[in-house]
Amino acid sequence: MVTIVDTISTTQLRPRHPEKVNRPDAVSPPKPDWIRVRAPNTRGYADTRRIVKENGLVTVCEEAGCPNIGECWDKKHATFMIMGDTCTRACAFCNVKTGMPGALEASEPEYVAEATAKLGLSHVVVTSVDRDDLADGGAEHFAETIRAIRARCPSTTIEILTPDFLRKDGALERVVAAKPDVFNHNLETVPSRYLTVRPGARYFHSIRLLQRVKEIDPTIFTKSGIMVGLGEERHEVLQVMDDLRSADVDFLTIGQYLQPTRKHHAVMRYVTPDEFAGYERVAYTKGFLMVSASPLTRSSHHAGEDFAKLQAARTARGR
């Protein structure tokens, strides 16, 4: 074996999270057995990866280091991340690259629609980085992507996972007007943890955002999720459930926070599967149409199957 060392180039690679480079390491406890997943190595995974790369797309599956990527990509389920791979915020939990993003790619909505068709998706999930640098936070780009998918794949249902559009007047209304089937915006954690976990966001703004979606178009399903294991207390999680129900949110997801690197927020504890089952039971009693709570639950995990369950639950409830 030959090892090549570059002693000439003076260009240094930009760190993925420059704001975290000088932070002390945060050590998390060892992962319990119920967290472990198999490495992705199937034919379906390889096919999905090829289609994503051929269309020059970014996926949150890769950028956020999702533990379910092997399972989802094997089934040709991918969550597309639009507006680039660089986020203008620097949340303590997230592995997406941070910094100043580049210009929007005007053809991206068509690329997403084409990949949706090639993958044969009956339900597609589209998310994005935060784009605080844009006047509308990227709202029109979301709307264009929804319209492009509708035109190319009219039978595909569309779920979007948006940023909070903080201080972007009219942005939310523009996205809702494009009529996604599911509007998802994650709270991520309980209010007491926002300052350290999600400092660029405002908890009650996010609650109001979800409530506003229902006020504009009650036919759109709304969805939100949190991570646990960040130092929250049980009563705080239950209060989040109540806050979401006050905003008429239909679908709640709860998953275990996993530390991307030692420069990110430490895992304070691993919540047991029994505790997740307890959260799910309580959430259903509070009136959610759909609840997914488990260590490996993520916003877009099993999204297509869950959408069918959402529709069935709404029909059964007569809404």
PDB file of N, CA and C in Angstrom, residues 205-294:
ATOM      1  N   HIS A 205     -43.269  30.917  18.160  1.00  0.00           N
ATOM      2  CA  HIS A 205     -43.402  31.240  16.733  1.00  0.00           C
ATOM      3  C   HIS A 205     -43.668  29.967  15.940  1.00  0.00           C
ATOM      4  N   SER A 206     -42.947  28.896  16.273  1.00  0.00           N
ATOM      5  CA  SER A 206     -43.148  27.628  15.559  1.00  0.00           C
ATOM      6  C   SER A 206     -44.536  27.056  15.811  1.00  0.00           C
ATOM      7  N   ILE A 207     -45.013  27.157  17.033  1.00  0.00           N
ATOM      8  CA  ILE A 207     -46.380  26.714  17.334  1.00  0.00           C
ATOM      9  C   ILE A 207     -47.386  27.519  16.503  1.00  0.00           C
ATOM     10  N   ARG A 208     -47.189  28.822  16.469  1.00  0.00           N
ATOM     11  CA  ARG A 208     -48.104  29.680  15.715  1.00  0.00           C
ATOM     12  C   ARG A 208     -48.041  29.383  14.220  1.00  0.00           C
ATOM     13  N   LEU A 209     -46.866  29.062  13.699  1.00  0.00           N
ATOM     14  CA  LEU A 209     -46.709  28.712  12.287  1.00  0.00           C
ATOM     15  C   LEU A 209     -47.604  27.522  11.936  1.00  0.00           C
ATOM     16  N   LEU A 210     -47.564  26.490  12.762  1.00  0.00           N
ATOM     17  CA  LEU A 210     -48.373  25.301  12.525  1.00  0.00           C
ATOM     18  C   LEU A 210     -49.864  25.615  12.640  1.00  0.00           C
ATOM     19  N   GLN A 211     -50.210  26.438  13.611  1.00  0.00           N
ATOM     20  CA  GLN A 211     -51.607  26.825  13.781  1.00  0.00           C
ATOM     21  C   GLN A 211     -52.100  27.615  12.562  1.00  0.00           C
ATOM     22  N   ARG A 212     -51.253  28.470  12.036  1.00  0.00           N
ATOM     23  CA  ARG A 212     -51.623  29.305  10.899  1.00  0.00           C
ATOM     24  C   ARG A 212     -51.891  28.467   9.653  1.00  0.00           C
ATOM     25  N   VAL A 213     -51.145  27.379   9.464  1.00  0.00           N
ATOM     26  CA  VAL A 213     -51.387  26.496   8.322  1.00  0.00           C
ATOM     27  C   VAL A 213     -52.836  26.016   8.333  1.00  0.00           C
ATOM     28  N   LYS A 214     -53.304  25.572   9.482  1.00  0.00           N
ATOM     29  CA  LYS A 214     -54.678  25.077   9.611  1.00  0.00           C
ATOM     30  C   LYS A 214     -55.706  26.187   9.399  1.00  0.00           C
ATOM     31  N   GLU A 215     -55.382  27.383   9.834  1.00  0.00           N
ATOM     32  CA  GLU A 215     -56.303  28.499   9.638  1.00  0.00           C
ATOM     33  C   GLU A 215     -56.460  28.827   8.156  1.00  0.00           C
ATOM     34  N   ILE A 216     -55.360  28.728   7.409  1.00  0.00           N
ATOM     35  CA  ILE A 216     -55.396  29.043   5.981  1.00  0.00           C
ATOM     36  C   ILE A 216     -56.078  27.925   5.199  1.00  0.00           C
ATOM     37  N   ASP A 217     -55.698  26.685   5.477  1.00  0.00           N
ATOM     38  CA  ASP A 217     -56.241  25.544   4.731  1.00  0.00           C
ATOM     39  C   ASP A 217     -56.396  24.348   5.659  1.00  0.00           C
ATOM     40  N   PRO A 218     -57.577  24.157   6.225  1.00  0.00           N
ATOM     41  CA  PRO A 218     -57.798  23.057   7.170  1.00  0.00           C
ATOM     42  C   PRO A 218     -57.657  21.668   6.560  1.00  0.00           C
ATOM     43  N   THR A 219     -57.642  21.563   5.232  1.00  0.00           N
ATOM     44  CA  THR A 219     -57.527  20.239   4.595  1.00  0.00           C
ATOM     45  C   THR A 219     -56.100  19.706   4.619  1.00  0.00           C
ATOM     46  N   ILE A 220     -55.128  20.574   4.821  1.00  0.00           N
ATOM     47  CA  ILE A 220     -53.730  20.139   4.854  1.00  0.00           C
ATOM     48  C   ILE A 220     -53.425  19.486   6.202  1.00  0.00           C
ATOM     49  N   PHE A 221     -52.833  18.303   6.173  1.00  0.00           N
ATOM     50  CA  PHE A 221     -52.391  17.671   7.415  1.00  0.00           C
ATOM     51  C   PHE A 221     -51.190  18.441   7.961  1.00  0.00           C
ATOM     52  N   THR A 222     -51.145  18.631   9.275  1.00  0.00           N
ATOM     53  CA  THR A 222     -49.983  19.254   9.894  1.00  0.00           C
ATOM     54  C   THR A 222     -49.266  18.244  10.788  1.00  0.00           C
ATOM     55  N   LYS A 223     -47.970  18.453  10.913  1.00  0.00           N
ATOM     56  CA  LYS A 223     -47.116  17.455  11.560  1.00  0.00           C
ATOM     57  C   LYS A 223     -45.961  18.172  12.244  1.00  0.00           C
ATOM     58  N   SER A 224     -45.509  17.628  13.366  1.00  0.00           N
ATOM     59  CA  SER A 224     -44.340  18.186  14.042  1.00  0.00           C
ATOM     60  C   SER A 224     -43.666  17.090  14.850  1.00  0.00           C
ATOM     61  N   GLY A 225     -42.402  17.324  15.188  1.00  0.00           N
ATOM     62  CA  GLY A 225     -41.677  16.306  15.935  1.00  0.00           C
ATOM     63  C   GLY A 225     -40.661  16.903  16.895  1.00  0.00           C
ATOM     64  N   ILE A 226     -40.305  16.108  17.884  1.00  0.00           N
ATOM     65  CA  ILE A 226     -39.259  16.496  18.826  1.00  0.00           C
ATOM     66  C   ILE A 226     -38.294  15.338  19.010  1.00  0.00           C
ATOM     67  N   MET A 227     -37.110  15.665  19.497  1.00  0.00           N
ATOM     68  CA  MET A 227     -36.134  14.679  19.929  1.00  0.00           C
ATOM     69  C   MET A 227     -36.151  14.624  21.448  1.00  0.00           C
ATOM     70  N   VAL A 228     -35.867  13.471  21.999  1.00  0.00           N
ATOM     71  CA  VAL A 228     -35.714  13.354  23.453  1.00  0.00           C
ATOM     72  C   VAL A 228     -34.311  12.845  23.755  1.00  0.00           C
ATOM     73  N   GLY A 229     -33.910  13.032  25.008  1.00  0.00           N
ATOM     74  CA  GLY A 229     -32.549  12.687  25.392  1.00  0.00           C
ATOM     75  C   GLY A 229     -31.632  13.886  25.449  1.00  0.00           C
ATOM     76  N   LEU A 230     -32.226  15.098  25.391  1.00  0.00           N
ATOM     77  CA  LEU A 230     -31.453  16.334  25.398  1.00  0.00           C
ATOM     78  C   LEU A 230     -31.492  17.042  26.748  1.00  0.00           C
ATOM     79  N   GLY A 231     -32.051  16.366  27.742  1.00  0.00           N
ATOM     80  CA  GLY A 231     -32.125  16.962  29.075  1.00  0.00           C
ATOM     81  C   GLY A 231     -33.512  17.426  29.470  1.00  0.00           C
ATOM     82  N   GLU A 232     -34.496  17.113  28.623  1.00  0.00           N
ATOM     83  CA  GLU A 232     -35.876  17.515  28.923  1.00  0.00           C
ATOM     84  C   GLU A 232     -36.473  16.628  30.018  1.00  0.00           C
ATOM     85  N   GLU A 233     -37.523  17.113  30.661  1.00  0.00           N
ATOM     86  CA  GLU A 233     -38.265  16.342  31.645  1.00  0.00           C
ATOM     87  C   GLU A 233     -39.557  15.818  31.011  1.00  0.00           C
ATOM     88  N   ARG A 234     -40.092  14.743  31.575  1.00  0.00           N
ATOM     89  CA  ARG A 234     -41.302  14.135  31.020  1.00  0.00           C
ATOM     90  C   ARG A 234     -42.463  15.130  30.959  1.00  0.00           C
ATOM     91  N   HIS A 235     -42.647  15.907  32.029  1.00  0.00           N
ATOM     92  CA  HIS A 235     -43.777  16.843  32.037  1.00  0.00           C
ATOM     93  C   HIS A 235     -43.643  17.890  30.940  1.00  0.00           C
ATOM     94  N   GLU A 236     -42.394  18.203  30.531  1.00  0.00           N
ATOM     95  CA  GLU A 236     -42.192  19.159  29.444  1.00  0.00           C
ATOM     96  C   GLU A 236     -42.620  18.564  28.104  1.00  0.00           C
ATOM     97  N   VAL A 237     -42.344  17.288  27.909  1.00  0.00           N
ATOM     98  CA  VAL A 237     -42.776  16.619  26.681  1.00  0.00           C
ATOM     99  C   VAL A 237     -44.302  16.606  26.606  1.00  0.00           C
ATOM    100  N   LEU A 238     -44.946  16.338  27.719  1.00  0.00           N
ATOM    101  CA  LEU A 238     -46.411  16.320  27.741  1.00  0.00           C
ATOM    102  C   LEU A 238     -46.975  17.710  27.461  1.00  0.00           C
ATOM    103  N   GLN A 239     -46.294  18.757  27.934  1.00  0.00           N
ATOM    104  CA  GLN A 239     -46.748  20.119  27.655  1.00  0.00           C
ATOM    105  C   GLN A 239     -46.612  20.438  26.168  1.00  0.00           C
ATOM    106  N   VAL A 240     -45.541  19.961  25.537  1.00  0.00           N
ATOM    107  CA  VAL A 240     -45.388  20.147  24.094  1.00  0.00           C
ATOM    108  C   VAL A 240     -46.561  19.508  23.350  1.00  0.00           C
ATOM    109  N   MET A 241     -46.957  18.325  23.777  1.00  0.00           N
ATOM    110  CA  MET A 241     -48.119  17.672  23.163  1.00  0.00           C
ATOM    111  C   MET A 241     -49.346  18.572  23.257  1.00  0.00           C
ATOM    112  N   ASP A 242     -49.585  19.137  24.435  1.00  0.00           N
ATOM    113  CA  ASP A 242     -50.742  20.009  24.621  1.00  0.00           C
ATOM    114  C   ASP A 242     -50.648  21.253  23.737  1.00  0.00           C
ATOM    115  N   ASP A 243     -49.457  21.831  23.641  1.00  0.00           N
ATOM    116  CA  ASP A 243     -49.270  23.013  22.803  1.00  0.00           C
ATOM    117  C   ASP A 243     -49.557  22.697  21.332  1.00  0.00           C
ATOM    118  N   LEU A 244     -49.103  21.541  20.876  1.00  0.00           N
ATOM    119  CA  LEU A 244     -49.340  21.151  19.482  1.00  0.00           C
ATOM    120  C   LEU A 244     -50.817  20.881  19.225  1.00  0.00           C
ATOM    121  N   ARG A 245     -51.477  20.270  20.183  1.00  0.00           N
ATOM    122  CA  ARG A 245     -52.906  20.028  19.994  1.00  0.00           C
ATOM    123  C   ARG A 245     -53.696  21.346  20.016  1.00  0.00           C
ATOM    124  N   SER A 246     -53.228  22.317  20.781  1.00  0.00           N
ATOM    125  CA  SER A 246     -53.896  23.622  20.773  1.00  0.00           C
ATOM    126  C   SER A 246     -53.781  24.278  19.402  1.00  0.00           C
ATOM    127  N   ALA A 247     -52.753  23.898  18.640  1.00  0.00           N
ATOM    128  CA  ALA A 247     -52.572  24.385  17.273  1.00  0.00           C
ATOM    129  C   ALA A 247     -53.203  23.444  16.248  1.00  0.00           C
ATOM    130  N   ASP A 248     -53.933  22.430  16.725  1.00  0.00           N
ATOM    131  CA  ASP A 248     -54.651  21.476  15.870  1.00  0.00           C
ATOM    132  C   ASP A 248     -53.706  20.651  14.995  1.00  0.00           C
ATOM    133  N   VAL A 249     -52.519  20.346  15.496  1.00  0.00           N
ATOM    134  CA  VAL A 249     -51.568  19.517  14.753  1.00  0.00           C
ATOM    135  C   VAL A 249     -52.047  18.067  14.754  1.00  0.00           C
ATOM    136  N   ASP A 250     -51.958  17.431  13.588  1.00  0.00           N
ATOM    137  CA  ASP A 250     -52.493  16.084  13.404  1.00  0.00           C
ATOM    138  C   ASP A 250     -51.533  14.966  13.794  1.00  0.00           C
ATOM    139  N   PHE A 251     -50.244  15.157  13.534  1.00  0.00           N
ATOM    140  CA  PHE A 251     -49.279  14.060  13.569  1.00  0.00           C
ATOM    141  C   PHE A 251     -48.085  14.483  14.417  1.00  0.00           C
ATOM    142  N   LEU A 252     -47.726  13.645  15.380  1.00  0.00           N
ATOM    143  CA  LEU A 252     -46.577  13.897  16.253  1.00  0.00           C
ATOM    144  C   LEU A 252     -45.550  12.787  16.107  1.00  0.00           C
ATOM    145  N   THR A 253     -44.275  13.169  15.949  1.00  0.00           N
ATOM    146  CA  THR A 253     -43.183  12.197  15.967  1.00  0.00           C
ATOM    147  C   THR A 253     -42.255  12.510  17.137  1.00  0.00           C
ATOM    148  N   ILE A 254     -41.777  11.453  17.790  1.00  0.00           N
ATOM    149  CA  ILE A 254     -40.817  11.585  18.896  1.00  0.00           C
ATOM    150  C   ILE A 254     -39.719  10.559  18.682  1.00  0.00           C
ATOM    151  N   GLY A 255     -38.477  11.008  18.614  1.00  0.00           N
ATOM    152  CA  GLY A 255     -37.348  10.108  18.402  1.00  0.00           C
ATOM    153  C   GLY A 255     -36.197  10.426  19.338  1.00  0.00           C
ATOM    154  N   GLN A 256     -35.262   9.504  19.419  1.00  0.00           N
ATOM    155  CA  GLN A 256     -34.079   9.680  20.259  1.00  0.00           C
ATOM    156  C   GLN A 256     -33.063  10.580  19.573  1.00  0.00           C
ATOM    157  N   TYR A 257     -32.572  11.591  20.279  1.00  0.00           N
ATOM    158  CA  TYR A 257     -31.469  12.399  19.773  1.00  0.00           C
ATOM    159  C   TYR A 257     -30.197  11.572  19.761  1.00  0.00           C
ATOM    160  N   LEU A 258     -29.465  11.633  18.643  1.00  0.00           N
ATOM    161  CA  LEU A 258     -28.169  10.974  18.511  1.00  0.00           C
ATOM    162  C   LEU A 258     -27.129  12.029  18.164  1.00  0.00           C
ATOM    163  N   GLN A 259     -26.033  12.037  18.860  1.00  0.00           N
ATOM    164  CA  GLN A 259     -25.000  13.058  18.691  1.00  0.00           C
ATOM    165  C   GLN A 259     -24.205  12.815  17.408  1.00  0.00           C
ATOM    166  N   PRO A 260     -24.198  13.775  16.457  1.00  0.00           N
ATOM    167  CA  PRO A 260     -23.457  13.583  15.198  1.00  0.00           C
ATOM    168  C   PRO A 260     -21.939  13.550  15.386  1.00  0.00           C
ATOM    169  N   THR A 261     -21.420  14.489  16.207  1.00  0.00           N
ATOM    170  CA  THR A 261     -19.988  14.538  16.505  1.00  0.00           C
ATOM    171  C   THR A 261     -19.832  14.987  17.957  1.00  0.00           C
ATOM    172  N   ARG A 262     -18.626  14.906  18.473  1.00  0.00           N
ATOM    173  CA  ARG A 262     -18.389  15.324  19.860  1.00  0.00           C
ATOM    174  C   ARG A 262     -18.467  16.834  20.042  1.00  0.00           C
ATOM    175  N   LYS A 263     -18.524  17.566  18.951  1.00  0.00           N
ATOM    176  CA  LYS A 263     -18.675  19.022  19.042  1.00  0.00           C
ATOM    177  C   LYS A 263     -20.148  19.430  19.135  1.00  0.00           C
ATOM    178  N   HIS A 264     -21.044  18.484  18.933  1.00  0.00           N
ATOM    179  CA  HIS A 264     -22.466  18.743  19.049  1.00  0.00           C
ATOM    180  C   HIS A 264     -22.936  18.473  20.478  1.00  0.00           C
ATOM    181  N   HIS A 265     -24.172  18.851  20.741  1.00  0.00           N
ATOM    182  CA  HIS A 265     -24.771  18.652  22.055  1.00  0.00           C
ATOM    183  C   HIS A 265     -24.677  17.180  22.455  1.00  0.00           C
ATOM    184  N   ALA A 266     -24.311  16.916  23.678  1.00  0.00           N
ATOM    185  CA  ALA A 266     -24.200  15.530  24.147  1.00  0.00           C
ATOM    186  C   ALA A 266     -25.588  14.907  24.321  1.00  0.00           C
ATOM    187  N   VAL A 267     -25.648  13.586  24.177  1.00  0.00           N
ATOM    188  CA  VAL A 267     -26.845  12.847  24.578  1.00  0.00           C
ATOM    189  C   VAL A 267     -26.851  12.804  26.100  1.00  0.00           C
ATOM    190  N   MET A 268     -27.897  13.313  26.701  1.00  0.00           N
ATOM    191  CA  MET A 268     -27.974  13.326  28.158  1.00  0.00           C
ATOM    192  C   MET A 268     -28.415  11.967  28.698  1.00  0.00           C
ATOM    193  N   ARG A 269     -29.277  11.301  27.934  1.00  0.00           N
ATOM    194  CA  ARG A 269     -29.637   9.930  28.269  1.00  0.00           C
ATOM    195  C   ARG A 269     -30.362   9.288  27.096  1.00  0.00           C
ATOM    196  N   TYR A 270     -30.351   7.965  27.063  1.00  0.00           N
ATOM    197  CA  TYR A 270     -31.075   7.213  26.049  1.00  0.00           C
ATOM    198  C   TYR A 270     -32.417   6.789  26.630  1.00  0.00           C
ATOM    199  N   VAL A 271     -33.473   7.271  26.012  1.00  0.00           N
ATOM    200  CA  VAL A 271     -34.829   6.967  26.461  1.00  0.00           C
ATOM    201  C   VAL A 271     -35.169   5.541  26.036  1.00  0.00           C
ATOM    202  N   THR A 272     -35.754   4.761  26.939  1.00  0.00           N
ATOM    203  CA  THR A 272     -36.008   3.349  26.666  1.00  0.00           C
ATOM    204  C   THR A 272     -37.208   3.175  25.740  1.00  0.00           C
ATOM    205  N   PRO A 273     -37.266   2.052  25.027  1.00  0.00           N
ATOM    206  CA  PRO A 273     -38.438   1.773  24.176  1.00  0.00           C
ATOM    207  C   PRO A 273     -39.750   1.805  24.945  1.00  0.00           C
ATOM    208  N   ASP A 274     -39.744   1.354  26.199  1.00  0.00           N
ATOM    209  CA  ASP A 274     -40.970   1.385  26.999  1.00  0.00           C
ATOM    210  C   ASP A 274     -41.436   2.822  27.247  1.00  0.00           C
ATOM    211  N   GLU A 275     -40.492   3.730  27.457  1.00  0.00           N
ATOM    212  CA  GLU A 275     -40.862   5.128  27.660  1.00  0.00           C
ATOM    213  C   GLU A 275     -41.447   5.734  26.386  1.00  0.00           C
ATOM    214  N   PHE A 276     -40.868   5.374  25.249  1.00  0.00           N
ATOM    215  CA  PHE A 276     -41.426   5.841  23.981  1.00  0.00           C
ATOM    216  C   PHE A 276     -42.851   5.329  23.795  1.00  0.00           C
ATOM    217  N   ALA A 277     -43.072   4.065  24.124  1.00  0.00           N
ATOM    218  CA  ALA A 277     -44.422   3.503  24.009  1.00  0.00           C
ATOM    219  C   ALA A 277     -45.398   4.258  24.910  1.00  0.00           C
ATOM    220  N   GLY A 278     -44.924   4.656  26.078  1.00  0.00           N
ATOM    221  CA  GLY A 278     -45.763   5.431  26.986  1.00  0.00           C
ATOM    222  C   GLY A 278     -46.114   6.794  26.417  1.00  0.00           C
ATOM    223  N   TYR A 279     -45.118   7.463  25.810  1.00  0.00           N
ATOM    224  CA  TYR A 279     -45.380   8.750  25.176  1.00  0.00           C
ATOM    225  C   TYR A 279     -46.422   8.598  24.062  1.00  0.00           C
ATOM    226  N   GLU A 280     -46.309   7.515  23.282  1.00  0.00           N
ATOM    227  CA  GLU A 280     -47.256   7.300  22.183  1.00  0.00           C
ATOM    228  C   GLU A 280     -48.676   7.126  22.698  1.00  0.00           C
ATOM    229  N   ARG A 281     -48.822   6.349  23.748  1.00  0.00           N
ATOM    230  CA  ARG A 281     -50.162   6.140  24.313  1.00  0.00           C
ATOM    231  C   ARG A 281     -50.770   7.455  24.799  1.00  0.00           C
ATOM    232  N   VAL A 282     -49.975   8.234  25.517  1.00  0.00           N
ATOM    233  CA  VAL A 282     -50.472   9.513  26.035  1.00  0.00           C
ATOM    234  C   VAL A 282     -50.849  10.450  24.889  1.00  0.00           C
ATOM    235  N   ALA A 283     -50.016  10.495  23.850  1.00  0.00           N
ATOM    236  CA  ALA A 283     -50.274  11.400  22.726  1.00  0.00           C
ATOM    237  C   ALA A 283     -51.594  11.067  22.038  1.00  0.00           C
ATOM    238  N   TYR A 284     -51.896   9.802  21.897  1.00  0.00           N
ATOM    239  CA  TYR A 284     -53.170   9.434  21.269  1.00  0.00           C
ATOM    240  C   TYR A 284     -54.349   9.875  22.130  1.00  0.00           C
ATOM    241  N   THR A 285     -54.199   9.790  23.447  1.00  0.00           N
ATOM    242  CA  THR A 285     -55.301  10.226  24.315  1.00  0.00           C
ATOM    243  C   THR A 285     -55.535  11.728  24.225  1.00  0.00           C
ATOM    244  N   LYS A 286     -54.510  12.478  23.783  1.00  0.00           N
ATOM    245  CA  LYS A 286     -54.638  13.931  23.663  1.00  0.00           C
ATOM    246  C   LYS A 286     -55.260  14.353  22.335  1.00  0.00           C
ATOM    247  N   GLY A 287     -55.480  13.376  21.429  1.00  0.00           N
ATOM    248  CA  GLY A 287     -56.226  13.682  20.219  1.00  0.00           C
ATOM    249  C   GLY A 287     -55.473  13.707  18.913  1.00  0.00           C
ATOM    250  N   PHE A 288     -54.175  13.363  18.887  1.00  0.00           N
ATOM    251  CA  PHE A 288     -53.459  13.308  17.609  1.00  0.00           C
ATOM    252  C   PHE A 288     -54.055  12.216  16.723  1.00  0.00           C
ATOM    253  N   LEU A 289     -54.136  12.483  15.427  1.00  0.00           N
ATOM    254  CA  LEU A 289     -54.591  11.463  14.491  1.00  0.00           C
ATOM    255  C   LEU A 289     -53.548  10.369  14.307  1.00  0.00           C
ATOM    256  N   MET A 290     -52.275  10.739  14.406  1.00  0.00           N
ATOM    257  CA  MET A 290     -51.182   9.808  14.163  1.00  0.00           C
ATOM    258  C   MET A 290     -50.022  10.155  15.090  1.00  0.00           C
ATOM    259  N   VAL A 291     -49.400   9.113  15.648  1.00  0.00           N
ATOM    260  CA  VAL A 291     -48.247   9.295  16.524  1.00  0.00           C
ATOM    261  C   VAL A 291     -47.204   8.233  16.171  1.00  0.00           C
ATOM    262  N   SER A 292     -45.971   8.662  16.052  1.00  0.00           N
ATOM    263  CA  SER A 292     -44.864   7.722  15.892  1.00  0.00           C
ATOM    264  C   SER A 292     -43.821   8.068  16.938  1.00  0.00           C
ATOM    265  N   ALA A 293     -43.578   7.158  17.877  1.00  0.00           N
ATOM    266  CA  ALA A 293     -42.628   7.410  18.958  1.00  0.00           C
ATOM    267  C   ALA A 293     -41.795   6.161  19.188  1.00  0.00           C
ATOM    268  N   SER A 294     -40.515   6.253  18.893  1.00  0.00           N
ATOM    269  CA  SER A 294     -39.598   5.134  19.087  1.00  0.00           C
ATOM    270  C   SER A 294     -38.175   5.686  19.032  1.00  0.00           C
TER     271      SER A 294
END
